[in-house]
Amino acid sequence: LGTGPDPGLNLIEFYLYYQSPALGTHTSSPSQIGDVSTDTGRYVVEYNGFDTTETEPANTAIDYRFQLVNSSGTSTSGWTAWASGDVADLASSYPDQLTLTQAKIDSGETYLQVQSRLTSTDGVSTPTLSDYTASYHTNKAPSAPVPQ
């Protein structure tokens, strides 16, 4: 017990420490990317490019990793390794995790889940991720041309 004016009061000290690097992550919802359910019988058969709009000042980084999941978020192959920025071809860059086999298609594991990791090593500079786009092919040709 304390010995000051209030013998029942103890001094409590709190210390806050800056942990380097500062880190933030975001994971897309399981059925956000690759949902083509509005067209009966259509499904994704291949994921291609992954393009980002981001700003990385000095002392910052933005990395991504990917996995195929079903609409409940279950994955049999797990996450890929972390990648920085755009990925020209997802399926050929990560064939073990992102190749859509017939077994994956049959089980509905055709959605692409993306995890983004934003890092600042100085705790002052901030990276910015504005958006990302994953391109893919489906089992059906489009019914109408898509403007580019």
Coordinates of N, CA and C in Angstrom, one line a residue:
L1 N 0.8 -1.2 0.0 CA 0.0 0.0 0.0 C 0.9 1.2 0.0
G2 N 0.3 2.3 -0.5 CA 1.1 3.6 -0.5 C 1.1 4.2 0.8
T3 N 2.0 5.2 0.9 CA 2.2 5.9 2.2 C 1.9 7.3 2.1
G4 N 1.4 7.8 1.0 CA 1.1 9.2 0.8 C -0.1 9.7 1.5
P5 N -0.7 10.7 1.0 CA -2.0 11.3 1.6 C -3.1 10.2 1.6
D6 N -3.1 9.4 0.6 CA -4.2 8.3 0.6 C -3.4 7.0 0.6
P7 N -3.4 6.3 1.8 CA -2.6 5.1 1.9 C -3.1 4.0 1.1
G8 N -4.3 4.0 0.5 CA -4.8 3.0 -0.3 C -4.5 3.2 -1.8
L9 N -3.8 4.2 -2.2 CA -3.5 4.6 -3.6 C -2.1 4.2 -4.0
N10 N -2.0 3.4 -5.0 CA -0.7 3.0 -5.5 C -0.4 3.7 -6.8
L11 N 0.8 4.0 -7.1 CA 1.2 4.7 -8.3 C 1.3 3.7 -9.4
I12 N 0.6 3.9 -10.5 CA 0.7 3.1 -11.7 C 1.2 3.9 -12.8
E13 N 2.3 3.4 -13.4 CA 2.9 4.0 -14.6 C 2.6 3.2 -15.8
F14 N 2.3 3.9 -16.9 CA 2.1 3.3 -18.2 C 3.2 3.8 -19.2
Y15 N 3.7 2.9 -19.9 CA 4.7 3.3 -20.9 C 4.2 2.9 -22.3
L16 N 4.2 3.8 -23.3 CA 3.8 3.4 -24.6 C 5.1 3.4 -25.5
Y17 N 5.2 2.4 -26.2 CA 6.4 2.2 -27.1 C 6.0 2.2 -28.5
Y18 N 6.7 2.9 -29.3 CA 6.5 2.8 -30.8 C 7.1 1.5 -31.3
Q19 N 6.3 0.7 -32.0 CA 6.8 -0.5 -32.5 C 7.1 -0.3 -34.0
S20 N 8.3 -0.6 -34.4 CA 8.7 -0.4 -35.8 C 8.8 -1.8 -36.4
P21 N 8.4 -2.0 -37.6 CA 7.6 -1.0 -38.4 C 6.2 -1.0 -38.0
A22 N 5.6 0.2 -38.4 CA 4.1 0.3 -38.2 C 3.5 -0.5 -39.4
L23 N 2.4 -1.2 -39.1 CA 1.9 -2.2 -40.0 C 0.4 -2.2 -40.0
G24 N -0.2 -2.2 -41.2 CA -1.7 -2.4 -41.3 C -2.0 -3.4 -42.4
T25 N -3.0 -4.2 -42.2 CA -3.4 -5.2 -43.2 C -4.9 -5.1 -43.6
H26 N -5.3 -5.5 -44.8 CA -6.7 -5.6 -45.2 C -6.8 -6.8 -46.0
T27 N -7.9 -7.6 -45.7 CA -8.2 -8.8 -46.5 C -9.5 -8.6 -47.1
S28 N -9.6 -8.9 -48.4 CA -10.9 -8.8 -49.2 C -11.8 -9.9 -48.7
S29 N -13.1 -9.6 -48.9 CA -14.1 -10.6 -48.5 C -14.0 -11.8 -49.4
P30 N -14.4 -13.0 -48.9 CA -14.2 -14.2 -49.7 C -14.8 -14.2 -51.1
S31 N -16.0 -13.6 -51.3 CA -16.6 -13.7 -52.6 C -16.6 -12.3 -53.3
Q32 N -15.7 -11.5 -53.0 CA -15.6 -10.1 -53.6 C -15.0 -10.2 -55.0
I33 N -14.0 -11.0 -55.2 CA -13.3 -11.0 -56.5 C -13.6 -12.3 -57.2
G34 N -14.2 -12.3 -58.4 CA -14.5 -13.5 -59.1 C -16.0 -13.9 -59.0
D35 N -16.8 -13.1 -58.5 CA -18.3 -13.4 -58.3 C -18.9 -13.1 -59.7
V36 N -19.3 -14.2 -60.4 CA -19.9 -14.0 -61.7 C -21.3 -14.8 -61.6
S37 N -21.8 -14.9 -60.4 CA -23.0 -15.6 -60.1 C -24.3 -15.0 -60.8
T38 N -24.2 -13.8 -61.3 CA -25.4 -13.2 -61.9 C -25.7 -13.9 -63.3
D39 N -24.7 -14.6 -63.8 CA -24.8 -15.3 -65.1 C -24.7 -16.8 -64.8
T40 N -25.9 -17.5 -64.7 CA -25.9 -18.9 -64.4 C -25.0 -19.7 -65.3
G41 N -24.2 -20.6 -64.6 CA -23.3 -21.5 -65.3 C -21.9 -20.8 -65.6
R42 N -21.8 -19.5 -65.3 CA -20.5 -18.9 -65.6 C -19.6 -19.0 -64.3
Y43 N -18.3 -19.3 -64.5 CA -17.4 -19.3 -63.4 C -16.0 -19.0 -63.9
V44 N -15.2 -18.5 -63.0 CA -13.8 -18.1 -63.4 C -13.0 -19.4 -63.6
V45 N -12.2 -19.4 -64.7 CA -11.3 -20.5 -65.0 C -9.8 -20.1 -64.9
E46 N -9.5 -18.8 -64.9 CA -8.1 -18.4 -64.8 C -8.0 -17.0 -64.4
Y47 N -7.1 -16.7 -63.4 CA -6.8 -15.4 -63.0 C -5.5 -14.9 -63.7
N48 N -5.6 -13.7 -64.2 CA -4.4 -13.1 -64.9 C -3.7 -12.0 -64.2
G49 N -3.8 -10.8 -64.6 CA -3.1 -9.7 -64.0 C -3.6 -9.2 -62.7
F50 N -2.8 -8.5 -62.0 CA -3.2 -7.8 -60.7 C -2.5 -6.5 -60.8
D51 N -3.3 -5.4 -61.0 CA -2.8 -4.1 -61.1 C -3.2 -3.2 -59.9
T52 N -2.3 -2.4 -59.5 CA -2.6 -1.5 -58.3 C -2.4 -0.1 -58.6
T53 N -3.1 0.8 -57.8 CA -2.9 2.2 -57.8 C -2.5 2.5 -56.4
E54 N -1.2 2.9 -56.2 CA -0.7 3.1 -54.9 C 0.4 4.1 -54.9
T55 N 0.7 4.7 -53.7 CA 1.8 5.6 -53.5 C 2.6 5.1 -52.4
E56 N 3.9 4.9 -52.6 CA 4.8 4.5 -51.6 C 5.9 5.5 -51.4
P57 N 5.8 6.4 -50.5 CA 6.9 7.3 -50.2 C 8.1 6.5 -49.6
A58 N 9.2 7.2 -49.4 CA 10.4 6.6 -48.8 C 10.0 6.0 -47.4
N59 N 10.6 4.9 -47.1 CA 10.4 4.3 -45.8 C 9.0 3.6 -45.7
T60 N 8.4 3.3 -46.8 CA 7.1 2.6 -46.8 C 7.1 1.5 -47.8
A61 N 6.1 0.6 -47.7 CA 6.0 -0.5 -48.6 C 4.5 -1.0 -48.6
I62 N 4.1 -1.5 -49.7 CA 2.8 -2.1 -49.8 C 3.0 -3.5 -50.5
D63 N 2.6 -4.5 -49.8 CA 2.8 -5.9 -50.3 C 1.4 -6.6 -50.4
Y64 N 1.3 -7.6 -51.2 CA 0.1 -8.4 -51.4 C 0.4 -9.9 -51.4
R65 N -0.7 -10.6 -51.0 CA -0.7 -12.1 -51.2 C -2.1 -12.5 -51.5
F66 N -2.2 -13.7 -52.1 CA -3.4 -14.2 -52.7 C -3.7 -15.6 -52.3
Q67 N -5.0 -15.9 -52.3 CA -5.4 -17.3 -52.2 C -6.7 -17.5 -52.9
L68 N -7.0 -18.8 -53.4 CA -8.3 -19.1 -53.9 C -9.1 -19.6 -52.8
V69 N -10.4 -19.2 -52.7 CA -11.3 -19.6 -51.7 C -12.7 -19.9 -52.3
N70 N -13.5 -20.6 -51.5 CA -14.9 -20.8 -51.9 C -15.7 -19.6 -51.3
S71 N -17.0 -19.5 -51.5 CA -17.8 -18.4 -51.0 C -17.8 -18.2 -49.5
S72 N -17.4 -19.3 -48.8 CA -17.3 -19.2 -47.3 C -15.9 -18.8 -46.8
G73 N -15.0 -18.7 -47.7 CA -13.6 -18.3 -47.3 C -12.7 -19.5 -47.1
T74 N -13.1 -20.7 -47.4 CA -12.2 -21.9 -47.2 C -11.3 -22.0 -48.4
S75 N -10.0 -22.2 -48.0 CA -8.9 -22.4 -49.1 C -8.2 -23.8 -48.8
T76 N -8.0 -24.5 -49.8 CA -7.2 -25.8 -49.7 C -5.7 -25.6 -50.0
S77 N -5.4 -24.5 -50.6 CA -4.0 -24.2 -51.0 C -3.3 -23.2 -50.2
G78 N -4.0 -22.3 -49.5 CA -3.4 -21.3 -48.6 C -2.9 -20.1 -49.4
W79 N -2.3 -19.2 -48.6 CA -1.8 -18.0 -49.2 C -0.5 -18.2 -50.0
T80 N -0.3 -17.3 -51.0 CA 1.0 -17.2 -51.7 C 2.0 -16.5 -50.8
A81 N 3.2 -16.4 -51.3 CA 4.2 -15.5 -50.7 C 3.8 -14.1 -50.9
W82 N 4.3 -13.2 -50.2 CA 4.0 -11.7 -50.3 C 4.7 -11.3 -51.6
A83 N 4.0 -10.4 -52.4 CA 4.5 -9.7 -53.6 C 4.4 -8.2 -53.5
S84 N 5.2 -7.5 -54.1 CA 5.2 -6.0 -54.1 C 4.6 -5.6 -55.4
G85 N 3.5 -4.7 -55.4 CA 3.0 -4.1 -56.5 C 2.3 -5.0 -57.5
D86 N 2.3 -4.6 -58.8 CA 1.6 -5.3 -59.8 C 2.2 -6.7 -60.1
V87 N 1.3 -7.6 -60.4 CA 1.7 -9.0 -60.8 C 1.2 -9.2 -62.2
A88 N 2.1 -9.5 -63.1 CA 1.7 -9.6 -64.6 C 0.7 -10.8 -64.8
D89 N 1.0 -11.9 -64.2 CA 0.2 -13.1 -64.4 C 0.1 -13.9 -63.1
L90 N -1.0 -13.8 -62.4 CA -1.2 -14.5 -61.1 C -1.0 -16.0 -61.2
A91 N -1.7 -16.6 -62.2 CA -1.6 -18.1 -62.3 C -0.2 -18.6 -62.6
S92 N 0.5 -18.0 -63.4 CA 1.9 -18.5 -63.7 C 2.9 -18.0 -62.6
S93 N 2.6 -16.9 -61.9 CA 3.5 -16.5 -60.8 C 3.3 -17.4 -59.6
Y94 N 2.1 -17.9 -59.4 CA 1.8 -18.8 -58.2 C 1.0 -20.0 -58.7
P95 N 1.6 -20.9 -59.5 CA 0.9 -22.0 -60.0 C 0.4 -23.0 -58.9
D96 N 1.1 -23.2 -57.9 CA 0.6 -24.1 -56.8 C -0.7 -23.6 -56.1
Q97 N -0.8 -22.4 -55.9 CA -1.9 -21.8 -55.1 C -3.0 -21.3 -56.0
L98 N -2.7 -20.8 -57.2 CA -3.7 -20.0 -58.0 C -4.1 -20.7 -59.3
T99 N -3.7 -21.9 -59.6 CA -4.2 -22.6 -60.7 C -5.6 -23.2 -60.4
L100 N -6.5 -22.9 -61.3 CA -7.9 -23.4 -61.0 C -8.1 -24.8 -61.7
T101 N -7.8 -25.8 -60.9 CA -8.0 -27.2 -61.3 C -9.5 -27.5 -61.4
Q102 N -9.8 -28.6 -62.0 CA -11.2 -29.0 -62.0 C -11.8 -29.3 -60.6
A103 N -10.9 -29.8 -59.8 CA -11.3 -30.1 -58.4 C -11.7 -28.8 -57.7
K104 N -10.9 -27.7 -57.9 CA -11.2 -26.4 -57.3 C -12.5 -25.9 -57.8
I105 N -12.7 -26.0 -59.1 CA -13.9 -25.5 -59.8 C -15.1 -26.2 -59.2
D106 N -15.0 -27.6 -59.2 CA -16.1 -28.4 -58.7 C -16.5 -28.0 -57.2
S107 N -15.5 -27.7 -56.4 CA -15.8 -27.3 -55.0 C -16.1 -25.9 -54.8
G108 N -16.1 -25.1 -55.9 CA -16.5 -23.7 -55.8 C -15.4 -22.8 -55.3
E109 N -14.1 -23.3 -55.3 CA -13.0 -22.5 -54.8 C -12.4 -21.7 -56.0
T110 N -13.2 -20.8 -56.5 CA -12.9 -20.0 -57.6 C -12.8 -18.5 -57.4
Y111 N -12.9 -18.1 -56.1 CA -12.8 -16.7 -55.7 C -11.4 -16.4 -55.4
L112 N -11.0 -15.2 -55.7 CA -9.6 -14.7 -55.4 C -9.7 -13.8 -54.1
Q113 N -9.0 -14.2 -53.1 CA -8.9 -13.3 -51.9 C -7.6 -12.7 -51.9
V114 N -7.6 -11.4 -51.6 CA -6.3 -10.6 -51.6 C -6.1 -10.0 -50.2
Q115 N -4.9 -10.1 -49.7 CA -4.5 -9.5 -48.5 C -3.5 -8.4 -48.8
S116 N -3.7 -7.2 -48.3 CA -2.8 -6.1 -48.5 C -2.1 -5.8 -47.2
R117 N -0.8 -5.5 -47.3 CA 0.0 -5.2 -46.1 C 0.7 -3.8 -46.3
L118 N 0.3 -2.8 -45.5 CA 0.9 -1.5 -45.7 C 1.9 -1.3 -44.5
T119 N 3.1 -0.9 -44.8 CA 4.2 -0.8 -43.8 C 4.9 0.6 -43.8
S120 N 5.2 1.1 -42.7 CA 6.0 2.3 -42.5 C 7.1 2.0 -41.6
T121 N 8.3 2.2 -42.0 CA 9.5 1.9 -41.1 C 9.8 3.1 -40.2
D122 N 9.4 4.3 -40.6 CA 9.7 5.4 -39.7 C 8.6 5.9 -38.9
G123 N 7.4 5.4 -39.1 CA 6.2 5.8 -38.3 C 5.7 7.1 -38.7
V124 N 6.2 7.8 -39.7 CA 5.8 9.1 -40.1 C 5.2 9.1 -41.5
S125 N 6.0 8.4 -42.4 CA 5.5 8.3 -43.8 C 4.4 7.3 -43.9
T126 N 3.5 7.6 -44.8 CA 2.3 6.7 -45.0 C 2.1 6.3 -46.4
P127 N 2.1 5.0 -46.6 CA 1.8 4.5 -48.0 C 0.3 4.6 -48.2
T128 N -0.1 4.7 -49.5 CA -1.6 4.8 -49.8 C -1.9 3.8 -50.9
L129 N -2.9 3.0 -50.6 CA -3.5 2.1 -51.6 C -4.8 2.6 -52.0
S130 N -4.9 3.1 -53.3 CA -6.2 3.6 -53.8 C -7.1 2.5 -54.3
D131 N -6.6 1.6 -55.1 CA -7.4 0.5 -55.5 C -6.5 -0.6 -56.1
Y132 N -7.1 -1.8 -56.4 CA -6.4 -2.8 -57.2 C -7.5 -3.5 -58.0
T133 N -7.0 -4.1 -59.1 CA -7.8 -4.8 -60.1 C -7.2 -6.1 -60.4
A134 N -8.0 -7.2 -60.3 CA -7.6 -8.5 -60.7 C -8.4 -8.9 -61.9
S135 N -7.7 -9.3 -63.0 CA -8.4 -9.7 -64.2 C -8.4 -11.2 -64.3
Y136 N -9.5 -11.7 -65.0 CA -9.7 -13.1 -65.1 C -10.5 -13.5 -66.3
H137 N -10.4 -14.8 -66.7 CA -11.2 -15.3 -67.8 C -12.2 -16.2 -67.2
T138 N -13.4 -16.3 -67.8 CA -14.5 -17.2 -67.4 C -14.6 -18.3 -68.4
N139 N -15.5 -19.3 -68.1 CA -15.7 -20.4 -69.0 C -16.6 -20.0 -70.2
K140 N -17.2 -18.8 -70.2 CA -18.0 -18.3 -71.3 C -17.5 -17.0 -71.9
A141 N -17.7 -16.9 -73.2 CA -17.3 -15.6 -73.8 C -18.3 -14.6 -73.4
P142 N -17.9 -13.3 -73.4 CA -18.9 -12.3 -73.0 C -20.1 -12.2 -74.1
S143 N -21.2 -11.9 -73.6 CA -22.4 -11.8 -74.5 C -22.4 -10.5 -75.3
A144 N -21.7 -9.6 -74.9 CA -21.6 -8.3 -75.6 C -20.1 -7.7 -75.4
P145 N -19.6 -7.0 -76.4 CA -18.3 -6.4 -76.2 C -18.2 -5.5 -75.0
V146 N -17.1 -5.6 -74.3 CA -16.9 -4.7 -73.2 C -16.0 -3.6 -73.6
P147 N -16.4 -2.3 -73.4 CA -15.6 -1.2 -73.7 C -14.3 -1.1 -72.9
Q148 N -13.2 -0.7 -73.5 CA -12.0 -0.6 -72.8 C -11.6 0.8 -72.4

